[in-house]
């Protein structure tokens, strides 16, 4: 039987009849560490980063990993050691990434609702830039910086109003969306920023959405942003860097996103043609750096045949893998050992008491209770969105590097969950 190419290959692949991550047999990991278990390939992450680094070779560009995709300390450490910067969206993420070894100057701070306390802390550690999302936020940030006797470096996140051709819940660059400053208001906002005593304008930023699988939305956004840069600079406000955000999609099923280096080859053609090829650039990729570097191993608890549907109930649920419930997202689900028996069609669901707790619909599987499955492409927006719903402890995480295995997060137990709670007297 010829092996289908799995998302995550060659770092995730069958050897003989068994599924491996790098040189480690997943069944061994499940036996030793239990399930559900997130498994990440360090070399898959570095390969994903490498595609961007190739795309930017010889250019002035900084890659800032959007850490909300997966903020586990060891993941951050891999990227910090590889020379990445980081895009954060909260004060909690700031502390996390500092704990993982990042320096203030490698950090940019995005998000629509930064608090004064978060701003103050970010200024104290000397972050590279605040991506500001409203005129009201400009005023507050200026006040906080003046209080500290400093000036905050700012980029304005501009909403280029292009359609990223992705799921509505993960598109962010259209009018009528809470993110960014409207394109038509951007010049005025820059003039306001330049006049405020606590701010220093350093750049411009956009981020149009997520799981983008086409080049065109990026080219459209780029054109809109470059037009603005020209206008803003004509108004006497220099723009040191241009940040094109993140959003590049990955293969979950049969998508065909461009490779990061191919995407950037196309984008540099446009930048060069418009005379911006020598500018300092930034990007904020999240999903495309980690999504296919991780998977979640789960055990089949019960098979429940039904009149209309057969259910395959596994021990991972929407609290571990929230994307299907949140976005109707698709993850491939494959057995850890290639099956010999006949397959049947199942809805793969978790034990959580919600009809929304499904992981995959109408999947053809040859399984029995006790078998192990891998939910693929689970490196991004899974563990970082995991919850304790139904008082389920969050899963353990291991990082594989060749034949080496590092436990990077222990399984959460009930005592961990009850620790901050108090009974009434
Ligand atoms: C979420 C986010 C990203 C990363 O998006 P991906 O689709 O994971 O690449 C980048 N920038 C901002 C501002 C974000 O909110």
CSV table of C-alpha atoms and ligand atoms in Angstrom, one decimal:
chain,number,residue,atom,x,y,z
A,1,UNK,CA,0.0,0.0,0.0
A,2,UNK,CA,1.5,3.3,-1.0
A,3,UNK,CA,1.5,5.9,1.7
A,4,UNK,CA,-0.6,9.0,1.1
A,5,UNK,CA,1.4,12.2,1.8
A,6,UNK,CA,0.3,13.4,5.2
A,7,UNK,CA,0.1,17.0,6.4
A,8,UNK,CA,3.4,17.3,8.3
A,9,UNK,CA,5.3,14.9,6.1
A,10,UNK,CA,8.2,14.1,6.0
A,11,UNK,CA,8.3,14.8,9.7
A,12,UNK,CA,5.0,12.9,10.3
A,13,UNK,CA,4.9,9.7,8.3
A,14,UNK,CA,4.2,6.0,8.4
A,15,UNK,CA,7.3,3.7,8.6
A,16,UNK,CA,6.1,0.3,7.7
A,17,UNK,CA,2.6,0.1,9.3
A,18,UNK,CA,3.2,2.5,12.1
A,19,UNK,CA,3.0,6.3,12.4
A,20,UNK,CA,6.1,8.2,13.4
A,21,UNK,CA,7.0,11.8,14.3
A,22,UNK,CA,10.6,12.1,13.2
A,23,UNK,CA,12.3,9.0,14.6
A,24,UNK,CA,9.8,8.3,17.3
A,25,UNK,CA,7.0,5.8,17.2
A,26,UNK,CA,3.8,7.5,18.3
A,27,UNK,CA,2.4,4.4,19.9
A,28,UNK,CA,5.4,4.3,22.3
A,29,UNK,CA,4.8,7.9,23.3
A,30,UNK,CA,1.1,7.2,23.9
A,31,UNK,CA,2.0,4.2,26.1
A,32,UNK,CA,4.5,6.2,28.1
A,33,UNK,CA,2.7,9.6,28.4
A,34,UNK,CA,-1.0,8.7,28.1
A,35,UNK,CA,-3.6,10.3,25.8
A,36,UNK,CA,-4.7,12.8,24.7
A,37,UNK,CA,-1.2,13.8,23.9
A,38,UNK,CA,0.1,16.6,21.7
A,39,UNK,CA,3.3,15.7,19.9
A,40,UNK,CA,5.4,18.3,18.1
A,41,UNK,CA,8.3,18.0,15.6
A,42,UNK,CA,11.1,20.4,16.3
A,43,UNK,CA,12.5,19.9,12.8
A,44,UNK,CA,9.1,20.5,11.2
A,45,UNK,CA,9.0,23.9,12.9
A,46,UNK,CA,12.5,24.8,11.8
A,47,UNK,CA,11.7,23.7,8.2
A,48,UNK,CA,8.6,25.9,8.2
A,49,UNK,CA,10.7,28.8,9.5
A,50,UNK,CA,13.4,28.0,6.9
A,51,UNK,CA,11.0,28.5,4.1
A,52,UNK,CA,10.4,32.1,5.2
A,53,UNK,CA,14.1,32.6,5.8
A,54,UNK,CA,14.8,31.5,2.2
A,55,UNK,CA,12.1,33.8,1.0
A,56,UNK,CA,13.8,36.7,2.8
A,57,UNK,CA,17.4,35.9,2.0
A,58,UNK,CA,19.3,39.1,1.2
A,59,UNK,CA,16.4,41.3,2.3
A,60,UNK,CA,15.9,43.4,5.3
A,61,UNK,CA,13.1,41.4,7.1
A,62,UNK,CA,12.2,40.3,10.5
A,63,UNK,CA,10.0,37.3,11.2
A,64,UNK,CA,7.9,37.7,14.3
A,65,UNK,CA,6.2,34.4,15.3
A,66,UNK,CA,2.5,35.2,16.2
A,67,UNK,CA,2.7,33.2,19.4
A,68,UNK,CA,-1.0,33.0,20.0
A,69,UNK,CA,-0.9,30.0,17.5
A,70,UNK,CA,1.0,28.0,20.1
A,71,UNK,CA,2.5,29.7,23.1
A,72,UNK,CA,4.0,26.7,24.9
A,73,UNK,CA,7.3,27.7,26.4
A,74,UNK,CA,9.4,25.1,24.6
A,75,UNK,CA,7.9,26.0,21.2
A,76,UNK,CA,8.8,29.7,21.9
A,77,UNK,CA,12.3,28.6,22.9
A,78,UNK,CA,12.8,26.8,19.5
A,79,UNK,CA,11.9,29.9,17.6
A,80,UNK,CA,13.8,32.3,19.9
A,81,UNK,CA,17.0,30.2,19.5
A,82,UNK,CA,16.4,30.2,15.7
A,83,UNK,CA,16.5,34.0,15.8
A,84,UNK,CA,12.8,34.7,15.5
A,85,UNK,CA,11.1,37.7,16.9
A,86,UNK,CA,7.6,37.5,18.4
A,87,UNK,CA,4.2,39.0,17.9
A,88,UNK,CA,2.2,39.1,21.1
A,89,UNK,CA,-1.4,40.1,21.9
A,90,UNK,CA,-1.5,40.3,25.7
A,91,UNK,CA,0.6,41.0,28.8
A,92,UNK,CA,0.4,37.2,29.6
A,93,UNK,CA,2.1,36.4,26.2
A,94,UNK,CA,4.7,39.1,27.0
A,95,UNK,CA,5.7,37.3,30.3
A,96,UNK,CA,5.6,33.9,28.6
A,97,UNK,CA,7.9,34.9,25.7
A,98,UNK,CA,10.3,36.7,28.1
A,99,UNK,CA,10.4,33.5,30.2
A,100,UNK,CA,11.3,31.6,27.0
A,101,UNK,CA,14.3,33.8,26.4
A,102,UNK,CA,13.1,36.5,24.0
A,103,UNK,CA,14.5,40.0,24.4
A,104,UNK,CA,12.2,43.1,24.5
A,105,UNK,CA,13.6,44.4,21.2
A,106,UNK,CA,12.4,41.2,19.5
A,107,UNK,CA,8.8,41.7,20.4
A,108,UNK,CA,5.9,43.5,18.7
A,109,UNK,CA,2.6,44.0,20.5
A,110,UNK,CA,-0.7,43.6,18.5
A,111,UNK,CA,-4.3,43.5,19.6
A,112,UNK,CA,-7.3,45.8,19.8
A,113,UNK,CA,-7.6,46.0,23.6
A,114,UNK,CA,-4.3,46.6,25.3
A,115,UNK,CA,-4.6,47.8,28.9
A,116,UNK,CA,-2.5,50.6,30.5
A,117,UNK,CA,-0.8,48.0,32.7
A,118,UNK,CA,0.1,45.9,29.6
A,119,UNK,CA,1.4,49.0,27.8
A,120,UNK,CA,3.5,50.0,30.8
A,121,UNK,CA,5.1,46.6,31.2
A,122,UNK,CA,5.9,46.4,27.4
A,123,UNK,CA,7.5,49.9,27.6
A,124,UNK,CA,9.6,48.9,30.6
A,125,UNK,CA,11.0,45.9,28.8
A,126,UNK,CA,11.7,47.9,25.7
A,127,UNK,CA,9.6,46.2,23.0
A,128,UNK,CA,10.3,46.9,19.4
A,129,UNK,CA,6.9,48.3,18.5
A,130,UNK,CA,3.2,48.6,19.4
A,131,UNK,CA,0.8,47.8,16.6
A,132,UNK,CA,-2.0,50.3,17.5
A,133,UNK,CA,-5.5,49.5,16.3
A,134,UNK,CA,-7.5,52.7,17.1
A,135,UNK,CA,-7.1,56.5,17.6
A,136,UNK,CA,-8.3,56.1,21.2
A,137,UNK,CA,-5.5,53.6,21.8
A,138,UNK,CA,-2.9,56.1,20.5
A,139,UNK,CA,-4.0,58.7,23.1
A,140,UNK,CA,-3.8,56.2,26.0
A,141,UNK,CA,-0.4,54.8,24.9
A,142,UNK,CA,1.0,58.3,24.6
A,143,UNK,CA,-0.2,59.1,28.1
A,144,UNK,CA,1.4,55.9,29.5
A,145,UNK,CA,4.7,56.6,27.8
A,146,UNK,CA,4.8,60.3,28.9
A,147,UNK,CA,4.2,59.0,32.5
A,148,UNK,CA,7.2,56.8,32.2
A,149,UNK,CA,9.3,59.6,30.6
A,150,UNK,CA,9.6,57.8,27.3
A,151,UNK,CA,8.2,57.6,23.8
A,152,UNK,CA,6.4,54.5,22.6
A,153,UNK,CA,7.4,53.2,19.2
A,154,UNK,CA,4.2,52.7,17.1
A,155,UNK,CA,2.9,51.2,13.9
A,156,UNK,CA,-0.7,51.7,13.0
A,157,UNK,CA,-2.6,48.6,12.0
A,158,UNK,CA,-4.5,49.6,8.9
A,159,UNK,CA,-7.4,47.7,7.6
A,160,UNK,CA,-6.8,47.4,3.9
A,161,UNK,CA,-10.3,46.3,3.1
A,162,UNK,CA,-9.4,43.3,1.0
A,163,UNK,CA,-11.2,39.9,1.1
A,164,UNK,CA,-8.8,37.2,2.2
A,165,UNK,CA,-11.1,34.5,0.7
A,166,UNK,CA,-11.1,32.5,4.0
A,167,UNK,CA,-13.5,31.6,6.7
A,168,UNK,CA,-15.4,34.7,8.0
A,169,UNK,CA,-14.4,34.1,11.6
A,170,UNK,CA,-10.7,34.3,10.6
A,171,UNK,CA,-10.9,37.2,8.2
A,172,UNK,CA,-9.8,40.4,9.7
A,173,UNK,CA,-9.0,42.9,6.9
A,174,UNK,CA,-12.5,43.8,5.8
A,175,UNK,CA,-14.6,46.8,6.6
A,176,UNK,CA,-17.1,46.0,9.4
A,177,UNK,CA,-14.5,44.0,11.3
A,178,UNK,CA,-13.2,45.0,14.8
A,179,UNK,CA,-9.5,45.1,13.8
A,180,UNK,CA,-7.4,47.9,12.5
A,181,UNK,CA,-7.9,51.5,11.5
A,182,UNK,CA,-10.0,52.1,8.4
A,183,UNK,CA,-7.9,52.8,5.3
A,184,UNK,CA,-9.6,56.1,4.7
A,185,UNK,CA,-8.9,57.2,8.3
A,186,UNK,CA,-5.3,56.1,8.3
A,187,UNK,CA,-3.6,59.3,7.2
A,188,UNK,CA,-5.5,61.3,9.8
A,189,UNK,CA,-4.5,58.8,12.5
A,190,UNK,CA,-0.8,59.0,11.5
A,191,UNK,CA,-1.0,62.8,11.8
A,192,UNK,CA,-2.5,62.4,15.2
A,193,UNK,CA,0.2,59.9,16.2
A,194,UNK,CA,3.0,62.1,15.0
A,195,UNK,CA,1.6,65.0,17.0
A,196,UNK,CA,1.4,63.1,20.3
A,197,UNK,CA,4.2,63.7,22.8
A,198,UNK,CA,4.6,60.1,24.0
A,199,UNK,CA,4.7,58.4,20.6
A,200,UNK,CA,7.4,57.8,17.9
A,201,UNK,CA,6.0,56.6,14.6
A,202,UNK,CA,8.1,53.7,13.3
A,203,UNK,CA,6.0,51.7,10.9
A,204,UNK,CA,2.7,50.5,9.3
A,205,UNK,CA,1.0,47.2,9.9
A,206,UNK,CA,-1.7,45.1,8.4
A,207,UNK,CA,-3.0,41.6,8.9
A,208,UNK,CA,-5.9,40.5,6.7
A,209,UNK,CA,-6.9,37.2,8.0
A,210,UNK,CA,-5.9,33.6,8.6
A,211,UNK,CA,-5.6,30.3,6.6
A,212,UNK,CA,-5.2,32.3,3.4
A,213,UNK,CA,-4.4,29.9,0.6
A,214,UNK,CA,-4.1,32.4,-2.3
A,215,UNK,CA,-1.5,35.0,-3.3
A,216,UNK,CA,-4.0,37.6,-4.6
A,217,UNK,CA,-5.3,38.9,-1.3
A,218,UNK,CA,-1.7,39.5,-0.2
A,219,UNK,CA,-0.9,41.4,-3.4
A,220,UNK,CA,-4.1,43.5,-3.0
A,221,UNK,CA,-3.3,44.3,0.6
A,222,UNK,CA,0.3,45.2,-0.3
A,223,UNK,CA,-0.8,47.6,-3.0
A,224,UNK,CA,-3.2,49.3,-0.6
A,225,UNK,CA,-0.6,49.6,2.1
A,226,UNK,CA,2.1,50.9,-0.3
A,227,UNK,CA,-0.3,53.6,-1.5
A,228,UNK,CA,-0.7,54.6,2.1
A,229,UNK,CA,3.0,54.6,2.8
A,230,UNK,CA,3.5,57.0,-0.1
A,231,UNK,CA,0.7,59.3,1.2
A,232,UNK,CA,1.9,59.3,4.8
A,233,UNK,CA,5.5,60.0,3.8
A,234,UNK,CA,4.4,62.8,1.5
A,235,UNK,CA,2.7,64.3,4.6
A,236,UNK,CA,6.2,64.3,6.3
A,237,UNK,CA,5.9,61.2,8.5
A,238,UNK,CA,8.7,58.7,7.6
A,239,UNK,CA,7.8,55.0,7.8
A,240,UNK,CA,10.8,52.8,8.8
A,241,UNK,CA,9.2,49.4,8.5
A,242,UNK,CA,6.3,47.8,6.8
A,243,UNK,CA,4.6,44.8,8.5
A,244,UNK,CA,2.5,42.6,6.3
A,245,UNK,CA,1.1,40.5,9.1
A,246,UNK,CA,0.6,36.7,9.1
A,247,UNK,CA,-2.2,34.6,7.7
A,248,UNK,CA,-0.6,32.1,5.3
A,249,UNK,CA,-2.6,28.9,5.3
A,250,UNK,CA,-1.5,25.3,5.7
A,251,UNK,CA,-2.7,21.9,4.3
A,252,UNK,CA,-5.4,20.4,6.5
A,253,UNK,CA,-7.1,18.4,3.8
A,254,UNK,CA,-6.7,19.3,0.1
A,255,UNK,CA,-5.8,23.0,0.3
A,256,UNK,CA,-2.9,24.1,-1.9
A,257,UNK,CA,-1.4,27.2,-0.2
A,258,UNK,CA,1.7,28.6,-1.7
A,259,UNK,CA,5.0,27.8,0.1
A,260,UNK,CA,6.3,30.7,2.2
A,261,UNK,CA,9.3,31.2,-0.1
A,262,UNK,CA,7.2,31.1,-3.3
A,263,UNK,CA,4.7,33.6,-1.8
A,264,UNK,CA,7.5,36.0,-0.9
A,265,UNK,CA,9.1,35.6,-4.3
A,266,UNK,CA,5.8,36.9,-5.8
A,267,UNK,CA,5.5,39.7,-3.2
A,268,UNK,CA,9.0,40.9,-3.7
A,269,UNK,CA,8.4,41.2,-7.4
A,270,UNK,CA,5.6,43.6,-6.5
A,271,UNK,CA,7.7,45.4,-3.9
A,272,UNK,CA,10.6,45.8,-6.2
A,273,UNK,CA,8.4,47.0,-9.1
A,274,UNK,CA,7.0,49.6,-6.8
A,275,UNK,CA,10.4,50.7,-5.4
A,276,UNK,CA,9.9,49.3,-1.9
A,277,UNK,CA,12.2,46.3,-2.2
A,278,UNK,CA,14.8,47.7,0.1
A,279,UNK,CA,12.5,48.6,2.9
A,280,UNK,CA,12.7,47.0,6.4
A,281,UNK,CA,9.9,44.4,6.4
A,282,UNK,CA,8.2,42.5,9.1
A,283,UNK,CA,5.8,39.6,9.1
A,284,UNK,CA,3.8,37.9,11.8
A,285,UNK,CA,3.2,34.2,10.7
A,286,UNK,CA,1.6,31.9,13.3
A,287,UNK,CA,-0.2,28.9,11.9
A,288,UNK,CA,2.2,28.4,9.0
A,289,UNK,CA,5.1,28.0,11.4
A,290,UNK,CA,3.6,25.4,13.8
A,291,UNK,CA,0.3,24.0,12.4
A,292,UNK,CA,1.6,21.0,10.6
A,293,UNK,CA,4.4,20.4,13.1
A,294,UNK,CA,2.0,19.1,15.7
A,295,UNK,CA,-0.6,16.4,16.1
A,296,UNK,CA,-2.8,15.1,18.9
A,297,UNK,CA,-2.8,11.4,19.8
A,298,UNK,CA,-6.1,10.1,21.2
A,299,UNK,CA,-7.5,6.7,22.2
A,300,UNK,CA,-10.8,5.3,20.9
A,301,UNK,CA,-13.0,4.8,24.0
A,302,UNK,CA,-16.2,3.4,22.5
A,303,UNK,CA,-17.8,2.7,19.1
A,304,UNK,CA,-21.5,3.5,19.1
A,305,UNK,CA,-23.3,2.3,16.0
A,306,UNK,CA,-26.5,4.2,15.3
A,307,UNK,CA,-29.4,4.2,12.9
A,308,UNK,CA,-28.3,7.3,11.1
A,309,UNK,CA,-24.7,7.6,12.1
A,310,UNK,CA,-21.9,5.6,13.7
A,311,UNK,CA,-20.0,7.4,16.4
A,312,UNK,CA,-16.4,6.9,17.3
A,313,UNK,CA,-15.9,8.3,20.8
A,314,UNK,CA,-12.3,9.3,21.5
A,315,UNK,CA,-10.6,10.7,24.6
A,316,UNK,CA,-9.7,14.0,23.0
A,317,UNK,CA,-12.5,16.6,22.9
A,318,UNK,CA,-13.4,20.1,21.9
A,319,UNK,CA,-11.6,21.4,25.0
A,320,UNK,CA,-8.3,20.0,23.5
A,321,UNK,CA,-9.1,20.5,19.8
A,322,UNK,CA,-11.5,23.5,19.6
A,323,UNK,CA,-11.2,24.3,15.9
A,324,UNK,CA,-13.9,22.0,14.5
A,325,UNK,CA,-16.4,23.3,17.1
A,326,UNK,CA,-15.3,27.0,16.5
A,327,UNK,CA,-14.8,27.1,12.8
A,328,UNK,CA,-16.1,23.8,11.5
A,329,UNK,CA,-12.5,23.2,10.7
A,330,UNK,CA,-11.2,20.0,9.2
A,331,UNK,CA,-8.4,17.9,10.7
A,332,UNK,CA,-7.3,14.6,9.1
A,333,UNK,CA,-7.7,11.7,11.5
A,334,UNK,CA,-5.5,8.7,10.9
A,335,UNK,CA,-4.7,5.5,12.8
A,336,UNK,CA,-1.4,5.0,14.6
A,337,UNK,CA,-1.2,1.5,13.1
A,338,UNK,CA,-2.3,1.0,9.6
A,339,UNK,CA,-5.5,-1.0,9.7
A,340,UNK,CA,-6.1,-4.5,8.2
A,341,UNK,CA,-9.8,-4.7,8.9
A,342,UNK,CA,-12.7,-3.2,6.9
A,343,UNK,CA,-13.4,0.4,7.5
A,344,UNK,CA,-16.7,2.0,8.4
A,345,UNK,CA,-17.9,5.6,8.3
A,346,UNK,CA,-17.9,7.4,11.7
A,347,UNK,CA,-18.4,10.8,13.2
A,348,UNK,CA,-15.4,11.1,15.5
A,349,UNK,CA,-16.5,12.9,18.7
A,350,UNK,CA,-15.2,13.6,22.2
A,351,UNK,CA,-16.7,13.0,25.6
A,352,UNK,CA,-17.8,16.6,26.3
A,353,UNK,CA,-21.5,17.2,26.8
A,354,UNK,CA,-22.1,19.3,23.8
A,355,UNK,CA,-23.3,18.4,20.3
A,356,UNK,CA,-20.6,20.8,19.1
A,357,UNK,CA,-18.0,18.4,20.5
A,358,UNK,CA,-17.0,16.7,17.2
A,359,UNK,CA,-13.5,16.3,15.9
A,360,UNK,CA,-14.3,14.9,12.4
A,361,UNK,CA,-17.4,14.1,10.5
A,362,UNK,CA,-18.1,11.1,8.2
A,363,UNK,CA,-14.6,9.6,8.4
A,364,UNK,CA,-13.8,6.2,7.1
A,365,UNK,CA,-11.9,4.3,9.8
A,366,UNK,CA,-11.2,0.7,10.7
A,367,UNK,CA,-11.1,1.0,14.5
A,368,UNK,CA,-11.9,-0.8,17.7
A,369,UNK,CA,-12.1,0.5,21.3
A,370,UNK,CA,-8.6,0.8,22.6
A,371,UNK,CA,-7.1,1.8,19.2
A,372,UNK,CA,-5.0,4.9,18.9
A,373,UNK,CA,-5.7,7.7,16.4
A,374,UNK,CA,-3.7,10.9,15.5
A,375,UNK,CA,-5.5,14.1,14.8
A,376,UNK,CA,-3.2,15.8,12.3
A,377,UNK,CA,-2.3,19.5,11.8
A,378,UNK,CA,-2.9,20.2,15.4
A,379,UNK,CA,0.2,22.4,16.1
A,380,UNK,CA,-1.6,25.7,15.8
A,381,UNK,CA,-4.7,27.1,17.6
A,382,UNK,CA,-5.3,23.9,19.5
A,383,UNK,CA,-3.3,23.7,22.8
A,384,UNK,CA,-3.2,27.5,23.0
A,385,UNK,CA,-7.0,27.5,22.8
A,386,UNK,CA,-7.5,24.5,25.1
A,387,UNK,CA,-9.8,24.9,28.1
A,388,UNK,CA,-10.9,23.0,31.2
A,389,UNK,CA,-14.5,22.7,30.0
A,390,UNK,CA,-16.1,19.7,31.8
A,391,UNK,CA,-13.3,19.9,34.3
A,392,UNK,CA,-11.0,18.1,31.8
A,393,UNK,CA,-7.3,18.6,32.5
A,394,UNK,CA,-5.4,20.0,29.6
A,395,UNK,CA,-3.3,17.4,27.7
A,396,UNK,CA,0.4,16.8,28.0
A,397,UNK,CA,2.8,18.0,25.3
A,398,UNK,CA,6.0,16.4,24.0
A,399,UNK,CA,8.5,17.8,21.6
A,400,UNK,CA,10.4,15.3,19.4
A,401,UNK,CA,13.8,16.1,18.0
A,402,UNK,CA,15.2,13.3,15.9
A,403,UNK,CA,15.0,10.3,18.3
A,404,UNK,CA,14.9,12.5,21.4
A,405,UNK,CA,11.7,13.1,23.3
A,406,UNK,CA,11.2,16.1,25.7
A,407,UNK,CA,8.1,16.4,27.8
A,408,UNK,CA,7.4,20.1,27.5
A,409,UNK,CA,4.1,20.2,29.4
A,410,UNK,CA,2.8,17.8,32.0
A,411,UNK,CA,-0.8,16.7,31.9
A,412,UNK,CA,-2.9,18.9,34.1
A,413,UNK,CA,-4.6,17.1,36.9
A,414,UNK,CA,-7.7,17.9,39.0
A,415,UNK,CA,-5.6,19.4,41.8
A,416,UNK,CA,-4.1,21.9,39.3
A,417,UNK,CA,-7.6,22.9,38.3
A,418,UNK,CA,-8.9,23.4,41.8
A,419,UNK,CA,-5.8,25.2,43.1
A,420,UNK,CA,-7.1,28.8,42.8
A,421,UNK,CA,-10.7,28.1,44.0
A,422,UNK,CA,-12.1,28.5,47.5
A,423,UNK,CA,-15.0,26.9,49.2
A,424,UNK,CA,-17.4,29.1,51.1
A,425,UNK,CA,-16.8,29.3,54.9
B,1,LIG,C1,-3.4,35.9,14.7
B,1,LIG,C2,-2.5,36.9,14.1
B,1,LIG,C3,-1.4,36.6,13.3
B,1,LIG,C4,-1.1,35.2,12.9
B,1,LIG,O1,-2.0,34.7,12.0
B,1,LIG,P1,-1.7,33.3,11.4
B,1,LIG,O2,-2.9,33.1,10.5
B,1,LIG,O3,-1.7,32.3,12.5
B,1,LIG,O4,-0.5,33.4,10.6
B,1,LIG,C5,-0.6,37.7,12.9
B,1,LIG,N1,-0.9,38.9,13.3
B,1,LIG,C6,-1.9,39.3,14.0
B,1,LIG,C7,-2.1,40.7,14.4
B,1,LIG,C8,-2.8,38.3,14.5
B,1,LIG,O5,-3.8,38.6,15.2
